[in-house]
Amino acid sequence: MKIYDAENFPNPKRVRLALREKGALDQVEFVPVDVKSGELRTPEMRAKNPDATVPFMELEDGTVIGRCNPIIEFIDATFDGPSLTGAAPQERAHISAMNLRVEEGLLDAGADYFHHATAGLGPDLETDQVPAWGERQKRRTQETARYLNGVLADQEYLAGDNFSVADITAFTGISLAGALGLLPDEDLAHLDRWKAKVAARYES
């Protein structure tokens, strides 16, 4: 199994954290991709992954699976360890809904701000910027952070009592938002507590 990624990018980080939770980081081969040089847009890469995004996974039979959520679902079903996506139907649906909420409201919104309202990856790659859209997505990031702070006032993790893929996605999204200076300048004590707790999982 190969995973094509750019290690310090947010979405590849989600997959690496999922593998770490399953104790399977050493059971896959990581293939580094030079995103800034435009490698993803080469014909060779587009033949594997038409989306021209990382991460994507290539199985031994040549099957290619793109996008984080399907990759993490595959990882969760393939490797031993606590479930990240839920076991019973209701739990799976609840986790999936929260995961999509934080993916769209933090990661996607933060990425939109980066690509549209800043220099992003540079003029060669950022050829269709809409700064007003980037600023709108900044506000959405802040709205989502406030929402998550409220959710975490009454529970340990975003989808309930157990750690899940929603926490991985949100942790990565909050890290991106923090690096870009997008988080609200106000007290988000519950979100801060949760972030410290999740960060402690990955300190060793």
PDB file of C-alpha atoms in Angstrom:
ATOM      1  CA  MET A   1       0.000   0.000   0.000  1.00  0.00           C
ATOM      2  CA  LYS A   2       1.369   3.402  -1.021  1.00  0.00           C
ATOM      3  CA  ILE A   3       0.172   6.786   0.158  1.00  0.00           C
ATOM      4  CA  TYR A   4       1.177   9.764  -1.956  1.00  0.00           C
ATOM      5  CA  ASP A   5       1.389  12.814   0.257  1.00  0.00           C
ATOM      6  CA  ALA A   6       3.075  16.038   1.262  1.00  0.00           C
ATOM      7  CA  GLU A   7       3.847  15.477   4.917  1.00  0.00           C
ATOM      8  CA  ASN A   8       3.300  18.991   6.253  1.00  0.00           C
ATOM      9  CA  PHE A   9       0.054  19.636   4.382  1.00  0.00           C
ATOM     10  CA  PRO A  10      -3.218  19.422   6.368  1.00  0.00           C
ATOM     11  CA  ASN A  11      -5.020  16.612   4.558  1.00  0.00           C
ATOM     12  CA  PRO A  12      -2.036  14.254   4.418  1.00  0.00           C
ATOM     13  CA  LYS A  13      -1.617  14.930   8.128  1.00  0.00           C
ATOM     14  CA  ARG A  14      -5.131  13.571   8.737  1.00  0.00           C
ATOM     15  CA  VAL A  15      -4.237  10.261   7.125  1.00  0.00           C
ATOM     16  CA  ARG A  16      -0.974  10.008   9.043  1.00  0.00           C
ATOM     17  CA  LEU A  17      -2.784  10.632  12.330  1.00  0.00           C
ATOM     18  CA  ALA A  18      -5.361   7.963  11.480  1.00  0.00           C
ATOM     19  CA  LEU A  19      -2.583   5.485  10.749  1.00  0.00           C
ATOM     20  CA  ARG A  20      -0.929   6.419  14.021  1.00  0.00           C
ATOM     21  CA  GLU A  21      -4.153   5.803  15.928  1.00  0.00           C
ATOM     22  CA  LYS A  22      -4.307   2.331  14.354  1.00  0.00           C
ATOM     23  CA  GLY A  23      -0.622   1.639  15.028  1.00  0.00           C
ATOM     24  CA  ALA A  24      -0.029   1.213  11.299  1.00  0.00           C
ATOM     25  CA  LEU A  25       2.330   4.029  10.288  1.00  0.00           C
ATOM     26  CA  ASP A  26       5.045   1.492   9.519  1.00  0.00           C
ATOM     27  CA  GLN A  27       2.748  -0.675   7.406  1.00  0.00           C
ATOM     28  CA  VAL A  28       2.424   1.690   4.452  1.00  0.00           C
ATOM     29  CA  GLU A  29       4.888   3.254   2.030  1.00  0.00           C
ATOM     30  CA  PHE A  30       4.766   7.042   1.820  1.00  0.00           C
ATOM     31  CA  VAL A  31       5.576   8.580  -1.553  1.00  0.00           C
ATOM     32  CA  PRO A  32       6.446  12.299  -1.240  1.00  0.00           C
ATOM     33  CA  VAL A  33       4.893  14.652  -3.778  1.00  0.00           C
ATOM     34  CA  ASP A  34       6.314  18.105  -4.531  1.00  0.00           C
ATOM     35  CA  VAL A  35       3.073  20.069  -4.559  1.00  0.00           C
ATOM     36  CA  LYS A  36       4.659  23.504  -4.944  1.00  0.00           C
ATOM     37  CA  SER A  37       6.463  22.500  -8.132  1.00  0.00           C
ATOM     38  CA  GLY A  38       3.177  21.450  -9.722  1.00  0.00           C
ATOM     39  CA  GLU A  39       3.984  17.735  -9.669  1.00  0.00           C
ATOM     40  CA  LEU A  40       0.345  16.871  -8.970  1.00  0.00           C
ATOM     41  CA  ARG A  41      -0.660  18.420 -12.290  1.00  0.00           C
ATOM     42  CA  THR A  42       1.697  16.352 -14.420  1.00  0.00           C
ATOM     43  CA  PRO A  43       0.106  13.813 -16.791  1.00  0.00           C
ATOM     44  CA  GLU A  44       1.639  10.946 -14.816  1.00  0.00           C
ATOM     45  CA  MET A  45       0.047  12.090 -11.569  1.00  0.00           C
ATOM     46  CA  ARG A  46      -3.293  13.005 -13.143  1.00  0.00           C
ATOM     47  CA  ALA A  47      -3.449   9.516 -14.619  1.00  0.00           C
ATOM     48  CA  LYS A  48      -3.382   8.191 -11.065  1.00  0.00           C
ATOM     49  CA  ASN A  49      -5.476  10.896  -9.408  1.00  0.00           C
ATOM     50  CA  PRO A  50      -7.450  13.260 -11.677  1.00  0.00           C
ATOM     51  CA  ASP A  51      -8.287  15.468  -8.677  1.00  0.00           C
ATOM     52  CA  ALA A  52      -4.616  16.527  -8.516  1.00  0.00           C
ATOM     53  CA  THR A  53      -4.734  16.536  -4.721  1.00  0.00           C
ATOM     54  CA  VAL A  54      -2.945  14.789  -1.882  1.00  0.00           C
ATOM     55  CA  PRO A  55      -3.229  12.416  -0.247  1.00  0.00           C
ATOM     56  CA  PHE A  56      -4.190   9.517  -2.447  1.00  0.00           C
ATOM     57  CA  MET A  57      -3.636   5.827  -1.888  1.00  0.00           C
ATOM     58  CA  GLU A  58      -2.492   3.163  -4.335  1.00  0.00           C
ATOM     59  CA  LEU A  59      -3.185  -0.467  -3.462  1.00  0.00           C
ATOM     60  CA  GLU A  60      -1.140  -3.460  -4.541  1.00  0.00           C
ATOM     61  CA  ASP A  61      -3.548  -4.269  -7.378  1.00  0.00           C
ATOM     62  CA  GLY A  62      -3.179  -0.746  -8.780  1.00  0.00           C
ATOM     63  CA  THR A  63      -6.472   0.603  -7.435  1.00  0.00           C
ATOM     64  CA  VAL A  64      -6.194   4.282  -6.540  1.00  0.00           C
ATOM     65  CA  ILE A  65      -8.348   5.835  -3.812  1.00  0.00           C
ATOM     66  CA  GLY A  66      -8.364   9.594  -3.450  1.00  0.00           C
ATOM     67  CA  ARG A  67      -9.623  11.994  -0.774  1.00  0.00           C
ATOM     68  CA  CYS A  68      -9.147  11.735   2.960  1.00  0.00           C
ATOM     69  CA  ASN A  69     -12.460  10.336   4.113  1.00  0.00           C
ATOM     70  CA  PRO A  70     -12.464   7.219   1.887  1.00  0.00           C
ATOM     71  CA  ILE A  71      -8.792   6.617   2.679  1.00  0.00           C
ATOM     72  CA  ILE A  72      -9.405   6.817   6.421  1.00  0.00           C
ATOM     73  CA  GLU A  73     -12.454   4.568   6.136  1.00  0.00           C
ATOM     74  CA  PHE A  74     -10.259   2.011   4.372  1.00  0.00           C
ATOM     75  CA  ILE A  75      -7.556   2.333   7.037  1.00  0.00           C
ATOM     76  CA  ASP A  76     -10.113   1.973   9.819  1.00  0.00           C
ATOM     77  CA  ALA A  77     -11.545  -1.203   8.306  1.00  0.00           C
ATOM     78  CA  THR A  78      -8.176  -2.720   7.403  1.00  0.00           C
ATOM     79  CA  PHE A  79      -6.088  -2.301  10.542  1.00  0.00           C
ATOM     80  CA  ASP A  80      -6.749  -3.362  14.124  1.00  0.00           C
ATOM     81  CA  GLY A  81      -7.365  -0.878  16.897  1.00  0.00           C
ATOM     82  CA  PRO A  82     -10.192   1.308  18.190  1.00  0.00           C
ATOM     83  CA  SER A  83     -12.710   2.318  15.540  1.00  0.00           C
ATOM     84  CA  LEU A  84     -12.320   5.836  14.185  1.00  0.00           C
ATOM     85  CA  THR A  85     -15.463   5.882  12.068  1.00  0.00           C
ATOM     86  CA  GLY A  86     -17.882   4.101  14.396  1.00  0.00           C
ATOM     87  CA  ALA A  87     -19.294   0.599  14.682  1.00  0.00           C
ATOM     88  CA  ALA A  88     -23.102   0.745  14.930  1.00  0.00           C
ATOM     89  CA  PRO A  89     -25.065   2.545  12.176  1.00  0.00           C
ATOM     90  CA  GLN A  90     -26.188   5.431  14.398  1.00  0.00           C
ATOM     91  CA  GLU A  91     -22.667   6.001  15.695  1.00  0.00           C
ATOM     92  CA  ARG A  92     -21.223   5.902  12.184  1.00  0.00           C
ATOM     93  CA  ALA A  93     -23.782   8.411  10.931  1.00  0.00           C
ATOM     94  CA  HIS A  94     -23.185  10.768  13.855  1.00  0.00           C
ATOM     95  CA  ILE A  95     -19.400  10.656  13.446  1.00  0.00           C
ATOM     96  CA  SER A  96     -19.674  11.122   9.683  1.00  0.00           C
ATOM     97  CA  ALA A  97     -21.927  14.164  10.057  1.00  0.00           C
ATOM     98  CA  MET A  98     -19.599  15.830  12.558  1.00  0.00           C
ATOM     99  CA  ASN A  99     -16.554  14.964  10.476  1.00  0.00           C
ATOM    100  CA  LEU A 100     -18.054  16.611   7.397  1.00  0.00           C
ATOM    101  CA  ARG A 101     -19.088  19.645   9.424  1.00  0.00           C
ATOM    102  CA  VAL A 102     -15.562  20.280  10.667  1.00  0.00           C
ATOM    103  CA  GLU A 103     -14.000  19.378   7.319  1.00  0.00           C
ATOM    104  CA  GLU A 104     -16.093  21.982   5.504  1.00  0.00           C
ATOM    105  CA  GLY A 105     -16.086  24.590   8.262  1.00  0.00           C
ATOM    106  CA  LEU A 106     -12.428  24.406   9.277  1.00  0.00           C
ATOM    107  CA  LEU A 107     -10.212  22.640   6.764  1.00  0.00           C
ATOM    108  CA  ASP A 108     -11.969  23.610   3.554  1.00  0.00           C
ATOM    109  CA  ALA A 109     -12.734  27.125   4.764  1.00  0.00           C
ATOM    110  CA  GLY A 110      -9.183  27.635   6.014  1.00  0.00           C
ATOM    111  CA  ALA A 111      -7.746  26.321   2.763  1.00  0.00           C
ATOM    112  CA  ASP A 112     -10.030  28.642   0.783  1.00  0.00           C
ATOM    113  CA  TYR A 113      -8.735  31.595   2.779  1.00  0.00           C
ATOM    114  CA  PHE A 114      -5.143  30.508   2.171  1.00  0.00           C
ATOM    115  CA  HIS A 115      -5.596  30.027  -1.567  1.00  0.00           C
ATOM    116  CA  HIS A 116      -7.778  33.085  -2.233  1.00  0.00           C
ATOM    117  CA  ALA A 117      -6.895  35.757   0.339  1.00  0.00           C
ATOM    118  CA  THR A 118      -3.122  35.222   0.634  1.00  0.00           C
ATOM    119  CA  ALA A 119      -0.285  34.519  -1.790  1.00  0.00           C
ATOM    120  CA  GLY A 120      -1.036  30.852  -1.227  1.00  0.00           C
ATOM    121  CA  LEU A 121       1.253  28.538  -3.172  1.00  0.00           C
ATOM    122  CA  GLY A 122       2.448  31.323  -5.454  1.00  0.00           C
ATOM    123  CA  PRO A 123       1.316  32.904  -8.736  1.00  0.00           C
ATOM    124  CA  ASP A 124       2.123  29.881 -10.881  1.00  0.00           C
ATOM    125  CA  LEU A 125      -0.437  27.754  -9.013  1.00  0.00           C
ATOM    126  CA  GLU A 126      -2.869  30.355  -7.639  1.00  0.00           C
ATOM    127  CA  THR A 127      -4.282  31.451 -10.996  1.00  0.00           C
ATOM    128  CA  ASP A 128      -7.946  32.034 -10.127  1.00  0.00           C
ATOM    129  CA  GLN A 129      -8.092  33.880  -6.820  1.00  0.00           C
ATOM    130  CA  VAL A 130     -11.255  35.506  -5.441  1.00  0.00           C
ATOM    131  CA  PRO A 131     -10.125  37.457  -2.349  1.00  0.00           C
ATOM    132  CA  ALA A 132     -13.675  38.221  -1.167  1.00  0.00           C
ATOM    133  CA  TRP A 133     -14.415  34.501  -1.068  1.00  0.00           C
ATOM    134  CA  GLY A 134     -11.308  33.919   1.015  1.00  0.00           C
ATOM    135  CA  GLU A 135     -12.430  36.546   3.527  1.00  0.00           C
ATOM    136  CA  ARG A 136     -15.898  34.990   3.707  1.00  0.00           C
ATOM    137  CA  GLN A 137     -14.332  31.642   4.471  1.00  0.00           C
ATOM    138  CA  LYS A 138     -12.268  33.244   7.216  1.00  0.00           C
ATOM    139  CA  ARG A 139     -15.520  34.210   8.922  1.00  0.00           C
ATOM    140  CA  ARG A 140     -16.843  30.691   8.440  1.00  0.00           C
ATOM    141  CA  THR A 141     -13.733  29.287  10.126  1.00  0.00           C
ATOM    142  CA  GLN A 142     -14.363  31.522  13.119  1.00  0.00           C
ATOM    143  CA  GLU A 143     -18.030  30.548  13.257  1.00  0.00           C
ATOM    144  CA  THR A 144     -17.092  26.871  13.234  1.00  0.00           C
ATOM    145  CA  ALA A 145     -14.550  27.322  16.022  1.00  0.00           C
ATOM    146  CA  ARG A 146     -17.213  28.940  18.194  1.00  0.00           C
ATOM    147  CA  TYR A 147     -19.653  26.144  17.389  1.00  0.00           C
ATOM    148  CA  LEU A 148     -17.132  23.462  18.350  1.00  0.00           C
ATOM    149  CA  ASN A 149     -16.381  25.261  21.590  1.00  0.00           C
ATOM    150  CA  GLY A 150     -20.065  24.948  22.460  1.00  0.00           C
ATOM    151  CA  VAL A 151     -20.183  21.262  21.522  1.00  0.00           C
ATOM    152  CA  LEU A 152     -17.180  20.519  23.715  1.00  0.00           C
ATOM    153  CA  ALA A 153     -18.751  22.206  26.731  1.00  0.00           C
ATOM    154  CA  ASP A 154     -20.751  19.034  27.345  1.00  0.00           C
ATOM    155  CA  GLN A 155     -18.602  16.182  26.029  1.00  0.00           C
ATOM    156  CA  GLU A 156     -15.007  15.000  25.810  1.00  0.00           C
ATOM    157  CA  TYR A 157     -14.774  14.610  22.056  1.00  0.00           C
ATOM    158  CA  LEU A 158     -16.584  16.029  19.065  1.00  0.00           C
ATOM    159  CA  ALA A 159     -18.798  13.030  18.393  1.00  0.00           C
ATOM    160  CA  GLY A 160     -19.314  12.003  22.019  1.00  0.00           C
ATOM    161  CA  ASP A 161     -17.289  10.135  24.616  1.00  0.00           C
ATOM    162  CA  ASN A 162     -14.895   8.428  22.204  1.00  0.00           C
ATOM    163  CA  PHE A 163     -12.121   9.803  20.023  1.00  0.00           C
ATOM    164  CA  SER A 164     -12.982   9.598  16.316  1.00  0.00           C
ATOM    165  CA  VAL A 165     -12.037  10.719  12.841  1.00  0.00           C
ATOM    166  CA  ALA A 166     -13.980  13.928  13.529  1.00  0.00           C
ATOM    167  CA  ASP A 167     -11.403  14.827  16.173  1.00  0.00           C
ATOM    168  CA  ILE A 168      -8.555  14.125  13.756  1.00  0.00           C
ATOM    169  CA  THR A 169     -10.128  16.374  11.134  1.00  0.00           C
ATOM    170  CA  ALA A 170     -10.874  19.144  13.619  1.00  0.00           C
ATOM    171  CA  PHE A 171      -7.414  18.980  15.202  1.00  0.00           C
ATOM    172  CA  THR A 172      -5.830  19.389  11.787  1.00  0.00           C
ATOM    173  CA  GLY A 173      -8.265  22.167  10.894  1.00  0.00           C
ATOM    174  CA  ILE A 174      -7.697  24.074  14.134  1.00  0.00           C
ATOM    175  CA  SER A 175      -3.946  23.794  13.618  1.00  0.00           C
ATOM    176  CA  LEU A 176      -4.300  25.240  10.110  1.00  0.00           C
ATOM    177  CA  ALA A 177      -6.589  28.026  11.310  1.00  0.00           C
ATOM    178  CA  GLY A 178      -4.170  28.893  14.096  1.00  0.00           C
ATOM    179  CA  ALA A 179      -1.211  29.018  11.724  1.00  0.00           C
ATOM    180  CA  LEU A 180      -3.132  31.362   9.410  1.00  0.00           C
ATOM    181  CA  GLY A 181      -4.352  33.590  12.249  1.00  0.00           C
ATOM    182  CA  LEU A 182      -8.003  32.744  11.605  1.00  0.00           C
ATOM    183  CA  LEU A 183      -9.182  31.786  15.088  1.00  0.00           C
ATOM    184  CA  PRO A 184     -11.447  34.229  16.957  1.00  0.00           C
ATOM    185  CA  ASP A 185      -9.719  36.530  19.423  1.00  0.00           C
ATOM    186  CA  GLU A 186     -11.849  35.408  22.343  1.00  0.00           C
ATOM    187  CA  ASP A 187     -12.026  32.811  25.094  1.00  0.00           C
ATOM    188  CA  LEU A 188     -12.666  29.342  23.676  1.00  0.00           C
ATOM    189  CA  ALA A 189     -11.842  27.423  26.833  1.00  0.00           C
ATOM    190  CA  HIS A 190     -13.547  24.161  25.897  1.00  0.00           C
ATOM    191  CA  LEU A 191     -11.925  24.077  22.477  1.00  0.00           C
ATOM    192  CA  ASP A 192      -8.538  24.875  24.022  1.00  0.00           C
ATOM    193  CA  ARG A 193      -8.931  22.058  26.560  1.00  0.00           C
ATOM    194  CA  TRP A 194      -9.842  19.609  23.829  1.00  0.00           C
ATOM    195  CA  LYS A 195      -6.955  20.725  21.605  1.00  0.00           C
ATOM    196  CA  ALA A 196      -4.446  20.230  24.421  1.00  0.00           C
ATOM    197  CA  LYS A 197      -5.868  16.785  25.138  1.00  0.00           C
ATOM    198  CA  VAL A 198      -5.621  15.707  21.498  1.00  0.00           C
ATOM    199  CA  ALA A 199      -2.131  17.190  21.108  1.00  0.00           C
ATOM    200  CA  ALA A 200      -0.982  15.124  24.088  1.00  0.00           C
ATOM    201  CA  ARG A 201      -1.891  11.954  22.172  1.00  0.00           C
ATOM    202  CA  TYR A 202       0.807  12.759  19.622  1.00  0.00           C
ATOM    203  CA  GLU A 203       3.601  14.116  21.806  1.00  0.00           C
ATOM    204  CA  SER A 204       5.524  10.842  22.034  1.00  0.00           C
TER     205      SER A 204
END
